Amino acid sequence: MFCCRSEEYKEQNRINKEIEKQLKRDKKDARREFKLLLLGTGESGKSTFIKQMRIIHGAGYSDEERRTFIKLVYQNIYMAMFTMIRAMESLRIAYENPANQAHAEAIREVDYESVTTMDPQHVVAIKSLWEDPGITECYDRRREYQLTDSAK
């Protein structure tokens, strides 16, 4: 009945064997994997925990991944300062240095979600704002508004 198998049948059989081998390898690899469900409220450190585990026990991060983190750090800086500037108004806290009002306006005009670099003028503005006692008071009252833990 099967004395003369066709080339097509032989090819299908070869592909089937390759698939079976791959399934066995995948099953073996899956037995060595740990799956972990992290639960927690926002800003509770779930992502930080995973990143630290990857640094300590894994291969770390590639240069490309590090470059994407730079962008995220810049965005977080702008977002945190933007949040504190808004909170200054709602908490009715004044800037001690009058020039910081203009710095605050410059930072408010930035679309922090699309930031990829830090403009040197904004670096000066953010440093000046951060050193202002009004911002310090606002930061100390961060429990009265939502500020990310990474703000400092």
PDB file of C-alpha atoms in Angstrom:
ATOM      1  CA  MET A   1       0.000   0.000   0.000  1.00  0.00           C
ATOM      2  CA  PHE A   2       2.775   2.480   0.924  1.00  0.00           C
ATOM      3  CA  CYS A   3       5.579   1.031  -1.220  1.00  0.00           C
ATOM      4  CA  CYS A   4       5.988   4.171  -3.263  1.00  0.00           C
ATOM      5  CA  ARG A   5       5.472   7.203  -1.116  1.00  0.00           C
ATOM      6  CA  SER A   6       5.330  10.447  -2.992  1.00  0.00           C
ATOM      7  CA  GLU A   7       7.802  13.279  -2.502  1.00  0.00           C
ATOM      8  CA  GLU A   8       4.959  15.377  -1.129  1.00  0.00           C
ATOM      9  CA  TYR A   9       4.250  12.776   1.557  1.00  0.00           C
ATOM     10  CA  LYS A  10       7.939  12.613   2.507  1.00  0.00           C
ATOM     11  CA  GLU A  11       8.093  16.417   2.775  1.00  0.00           C
ATOM     12  CA  GLN A  12       4.971  16.507   4.953  1.00  0.00           C
ATOM     13  CA  ASN A  13       6.436  13.812   7.182  1.00  0.00           C
ATOM     14  CA  ARG A  14       9.718  15.734   7.530  1.00  0.00           C
ATOM     15  CA  ILE A  15       7.870  18.956   8.427  1.00  0.00           C
ATOM     16  CA  ASN A  16       5.743  17.058  10.943  1.00  0.00           C
ATOM     17  CA  LYS A  17       8.871  15.672  12.644  1.00  0.00           C
ATOM     18  CA  GLU A  18      10.402  19.170  12.839  1.00  0.00           C
ATOM     19  CA  ILE A  19       7.221  20.526  14.403  1.00  0.00           C
ATOM     20  CA  GLU A  20       7.153  17.677  16.936  1.00  0.00           C
ATOM     21  CA  LYS A  21      10.800  18.355  17.883  1.00  0.00           C
ATOM     22  CA  GLN A  22      10.071  22.059  18.326  1.00  0.00           C
ATOM     23  CA  LEU A  23       7.030  21.295  20.496  1.00  0.00           C
ATOM     24  CA  LYS A  24       9.172  19.041  22.720  1.00  0.00           C
ATOM     25  CA  ARG A  25      11.825  21.781  23.060  1.00  0.00           C
ATOM     26  CA  ASP A  26       9.155  24.371  23.867  1.00  0.00           C
ATOM     27  CA  LYS A  27       7.613  22.088  26.485  1.00  0.00           C
ATOM     28  CA  LYS A  28      11.025  21.504  28.074  1.00  0.00           C
ATOM     29  CA  ASP A  29      11.738  25.259  28.100  1.00  0.00           C
ATOM     30  CA  ALA A  30       8.300  26.004  29.575  1.00  0.00           C
ATOM     31  CA  ARG A  31       9.037  23.695  32.521  1.00  0.00           C
ATOM     32  CA  ARG A  32      12.068  25.837  33.382  1.00  0.00           C
ATOM     33  CA  GLU A  33      10.120  29.128  33.235  1.00  0.00           C
ATOM     34  CA  PHE A  34       8.571  30.785  36.233  1.00  0.00           C
ATOM     35  CA  LYS A  35       5.412  32.777  35.814  1.00  0.00           C
ATOM     36  CA  LEU A  36       4.695  35.461  38.341  1.00  0.00           C
ATOM     37  CA  LEU A  37       1.585  37.581  38.765  1.00  0.00           C
ATOM     38  CA  LEU A  38       2.385  40.908  40.406  1.00  0.00           C
ATOM     39  CA  LEU A  39      -0.546  42.750  41.879  1.00  0.00           C
ATOM     40  CA  GLY A  40      -0.524  46.199  43.378  1.00  0.00           C
ATOM     41  CA  THR A  41      -1.908  49.685  43.148  1.00  0.00           C
ATOM     42  CA  GLY A  42      -0.523  52.294  40.805  1.00  0.00           C
ATOM     43  CA  GLU A  43       2.970  53.512  41.663  1.00  0.00           C
ATOM     44  CA  SER A  44       3.505  50.602  44.090  1.00  0.00           C
ATOM     45  CA  GLY A  45       6.724  49.401  42.433  1.00  0.00           C
ATOM     46  CA  LYS A  46       5.606  46.476  40.253  1.00  0.00           C
ATOM     47  CA  SER A  47       7.544  47.614  37.181  1.00  0.00           C
ATOM     48  CA  THR A  48      10.537  48.608  39.276  1.00  0.00           C
ATOM     49  CA  PHE A  49      10.614  45.139  40.822  1.00  0.00           C
ATOM     50  CA  ILE A  50      10.639  43.467  37.392  1.00  0.00           C
ATOM     51  CA  LYS A  51      13.348  45.830  36.111  1.00  0.00           C
ATOM     52  CA  GLN A  52      15.516  45.118  39.153  1.00  0.00           C
ATOM     53  CA  MET A  53      15.056  41.359  38.732  1.00  0.00           C
ATOM     54  CA  ARG A  54      16.089  41.681  35.097  1.00  0.00           C
ATOM     55  CA  ILE A  55      19.212  43.647  36.046  1.00  0.00           C
ATOM     56  CA  ILE A  56      20.205  41.318  38.905  1.00  0.00           C
ATOM     57  CA  HIS A  57      19.325  37.913  37.429  1.00  0.00           C
ATOM     58  CA  GLY A  58      18.905  38.502  33.718  1.00  0.00           C
ATOM     59  CA  ALA A  59      20.915  39.796  30.831  1.00  0.00           C
ATOM     60  CA  GLY A  60      20.315  43.440  31.688  1.00  0.00           C
ATOM     61  CA  TYR A  61      19.313  45.921  29.008  1.00  0.00           C
ATOM     62  CA  SER A  62      20.545  46.445  25.471  1.00  0.00           C
ATOM     63  CA  ASP A  63      21.850  49.830  24.325  1.00  0.00           C
ATOM     64  CA  GLU A  64      18.624  50.376  22.391  1.00  0.00           C
ATOM     65  CA  GLU A  65      16.515  49.727  25.497  1.00  0.00           C
ATOM     66  CA  ARG A  66      18.699  52.130  27.484  1.00  0.00           C
ATOM     67  CA  ARG A  67      18.162  54.809  24.845  1.00  0.00           C
ATOM     68  CA  THR A  68      14.391  54.426  25.194  1.00  0.00           C
ATOM     69  CA  PHE A  69      14.745  54.827  28.962  1.00  0.00           C
ATOM     70  CA  ILE A  70      16.500  58.171  28.453  1.00  0.00           C
ATOM     71  CA  LYS A  71      13.407  59.456  26.692  1.00  0.00           C
ATOM     72  CA  LEU A  72      11.207  58.166  29.528  1.00  0.00           C
ATOM     73  CA  VAL A  73      13.393  59.848  32.143  1.00  0.00           C
ATOM     74  CA  TYR A  74      13.102  63.180  30.317  1.00  0.00           C
ATOM     75  CA  GLN A  75       9.338  62.758  30.035  1.00  0.00           C
ATOM     76  CA  ASN A  76       9.085  61.931  33.747  1.00  0.00           C
ATOM     77  CA  ILE A  77      11.088  65.045  34.669  1.00  0.00           C
ATOM     78  CA  TYR A  78       8.837  67.293  32.596  1.00  0.00           C
ATOM     79  CA  MET A  79       5.673  65.573  33.826  1.00  0.00           C
ATOM     80  CA  ALA A  80       6.691  65.838  37.494  1.00  0.00           C
ATOM     81  CA  MET A  81       7.580  69.521  37.160  1.00  0.00           C
ATOM     82  CA  PHE A  82       4.370  70.184  35.222  1.00  0.00           C
ATOM     83  CA  THR A  83       2.376  68.457  37.976  1.00  0.00           C
ATOM     84  CA  MET A  84       4.072  70.505  40.703  1.00  0.00           C
ATOM     85  CA  ILE A  85       3.527  73.757  38.785  1.00  0.00           C
ATOM     86  CA  ARG A  86      -0.206  72.980  38.576  1.00  0.00           C
ATOM     87  CA  ALA A  87      -0.256  71.999  42.247  1.00  0.00           C
ATOM     88  CA  MET A  88       1.425  75.297  43.176  1.00  0.00           C
ATOM     89  CA  GLU A  89      -1.619  77.090  41.773  1.00  0.00           C
ATOM     90  CA  SER A  90      -4.220  74.856  43.393  1.00  0.00           C
ATOM     91  CA  LEU A  91      -2.417  74.906  46.761  1.00  0.00           C
ATOM     92  CA  ARG A  92      -1.900  78.671  46.430  1.00  0.00           C
ATOM     93  CA  ILE A  93       1.850  78.511  46.949  1.00  0.00           C
ATOM     94  CA  ALA A  94       3.894  81.419  45.576  1.00  0.00           C
ATOM     95  CA  TYR A  95       7.310  81.277  43.949  1.00  0.00           C
ATOM     96  CA  GLU A  96       9.966  83.008  46.034  1.00  0.00           C
ATOM     97  CA  ASN A  97      11.987  83.891  42.940  1.00  0.00           C
ATOM     98  CA  PRO A  98       9.778  85.992  40.593  1.00  0.00           C
ATOM     99  CA  ALA A  99      11.737  84.733  37.551  1.00  0.00           C
ATOM    100  CA  ASN A 100      10.390  81.260  38.240  1.00  0.00           C
ATOM    101  CA  GLN A 101       6.912  82.336  37.137  1.00  0.00           C
ATOM    102  CA  ALA A 102       8.324  82.720  33.608  1.00  0.00           C
ATOM    103  CA  HIS A 103      10.206  79.427  33.962  1.00  0.00           C
ATOM    104  CA  ALA A 104       6.960  77.741  34.996  1.00  0.00           C
ATOM    105  CA  GLU A 105       5.181  79.117  31.931  1.00  0.00           C
ATOM    106  CA  ALA A 106       7.971  77.824  29.675  1.00  0.00           C
ATOM    107  CA  ILE A 107       7.656  74.328  31.172  1.00  0.00           C
ATOM    108  CA  ARG A 108       3.846  74.394  30.919  1.00  0.00           C
ATOM    109  CA  GLU A 109       4.112  74.974  27.168  1.00  0.00           C
ATOM    110  CA  VAL A 110       6.046  71.723  26.674  1.00  0.00           C
ATOM    111  CA  ASP A 111       4.119  68.667  25.495  1.00  0.00           C
ATOM    112  CA  TYR A 112       5.905  66.332  27.901  1.00  0.00           C
ATOM    113  CA  GLU A 113       4.468  63.187  26.303  1.00  0.00           C
ATOM    114  CA  SER A 114       6.395  63.844  23.079  1.00  0.00           C
ATOM    115  CA  VAL A 115       9.706  64.959  24.647  1.00  0.00           C
ATOM    116  CA  THR A 116      12.804  63.127  23.422  1.00  0.00           C
ATOM    117  CA  THR A 117      15.562  65.494  24.614  1.00  0.00           C
ATOM    118  CA  MET A 118      16.104  68.181  27.235  1.00  0.00           C
ATOM    119  CA  ASP A 119      16.342  71.690  25.820  1.00  0.00           C
ATOM    120  CA  PRO A 120      19.186  73.573  27.605  1.00  0.00           C
ATOM    121  CA  GLN A 121      16.841  76.475  28.419  1.00  0.00           C
ATOM    122  CA  HIS A 122      14.421  74.043  30.024  1.00  0.00           C
ATOM    123  CA  VAL A 123      17.251  72.487  32.039  1.00  0.00           C
ATOM    124  CA  VAL A 124      18.009  75.930  33.487  1.00  0.00           C
ATOM    125  CA  ALA A 125      14.295  76.540  34.128  1.00  0.00           C
ATOM    126  CA  ILE A 126      13.784  73.186  35.853  1.00  0.00           C
ATOM    127  CA  LYS A 127      16.894  73.649  38.027  1.00  0.00           C
ATOM    128  CA  SER A 128      15.762  77.123  39.032  1.00  0.00           C
ATOM    129  CA  LEU A 129      12.237  75.906  39.786  1.00  0.00           C
ATOM    130  CA  TRP A 130      13.529  72.932  41.785  1.00  0.00           C
ATOM    131  CA  GLU A 131      15.655  75.230  43.952  1.00  0.00           C
ATOM    132  CA  ASP A 132      12.716  77.570  44.659  1.00  0.00           C
ATOM    133  CA  PRO A 133      11.395  77.263  48.245  1.00  0.00           C
ATOM    134  CA  GLY A 134       7.844  77.386  46.844  1.00  0.00           C
ATOM    135  CA  ILE A 135       8.436  74.209  44.830  1.00  0.00           C
ATOM    136  CA  THR A 136      10.104  72.653  47.876  1.00  0.00           C
ATOM    137  CA  GLU A 137       6.977  73.368  49.928  1.00  0.00           C
ATOM    138  CA  CYS A 138       4.819  72.023  47.106  1.00  0.00           C
ATOM    139  CA  TYR A 139       6.912  68.847  46.975  1.00  0.00           C
ATOM    140  CA  ASP A 140       6.631  68.442  50.753  1.00  0.00           C
ATOM    141  CA  ARG A 141       2.826  68.619  50.360  1.00  0.00           C
ATOM    142  CA  ARG A 142       2.749  66.014  47.561  1.00  0.00           C
ATOM    143  CA  ARG A 143       0.294  63.891  49.527  1.00  0.00           C
ATOM    144  CA  GLU A 144      -2.328  66.536  48.733  1.00  0.00           C
ATOM    145  CA  TYR A 145      -2.051  65.846  44.997  1.00  0.00           C
ATOM    146  CA  GLN A 146      -0.812  62.959  42.865  1.00  0.00           C
ATOM    147  CA  LEU A 147       2.912  63.084  42.147  1.00  0.00           C
ATOM    148  CA  THR A 148       4.842  60.064  40.911  1.00  0.00           C
ATOM    149  CA  ASP A 149       7.291  58.473  43.331  1.00  0.00           C
ATOM    150  CA  SER A 150      10.121  59.040  40.857  1.00  0.00           C
ATOM    151  CA  ALA A 151       9.689  62.834  40.977  1.00  0.00           C
ATOM    152  CA  LYS A 152      12.672  63.500  43.227  1.00  0.00           C
TER     153      LYS A 152
END
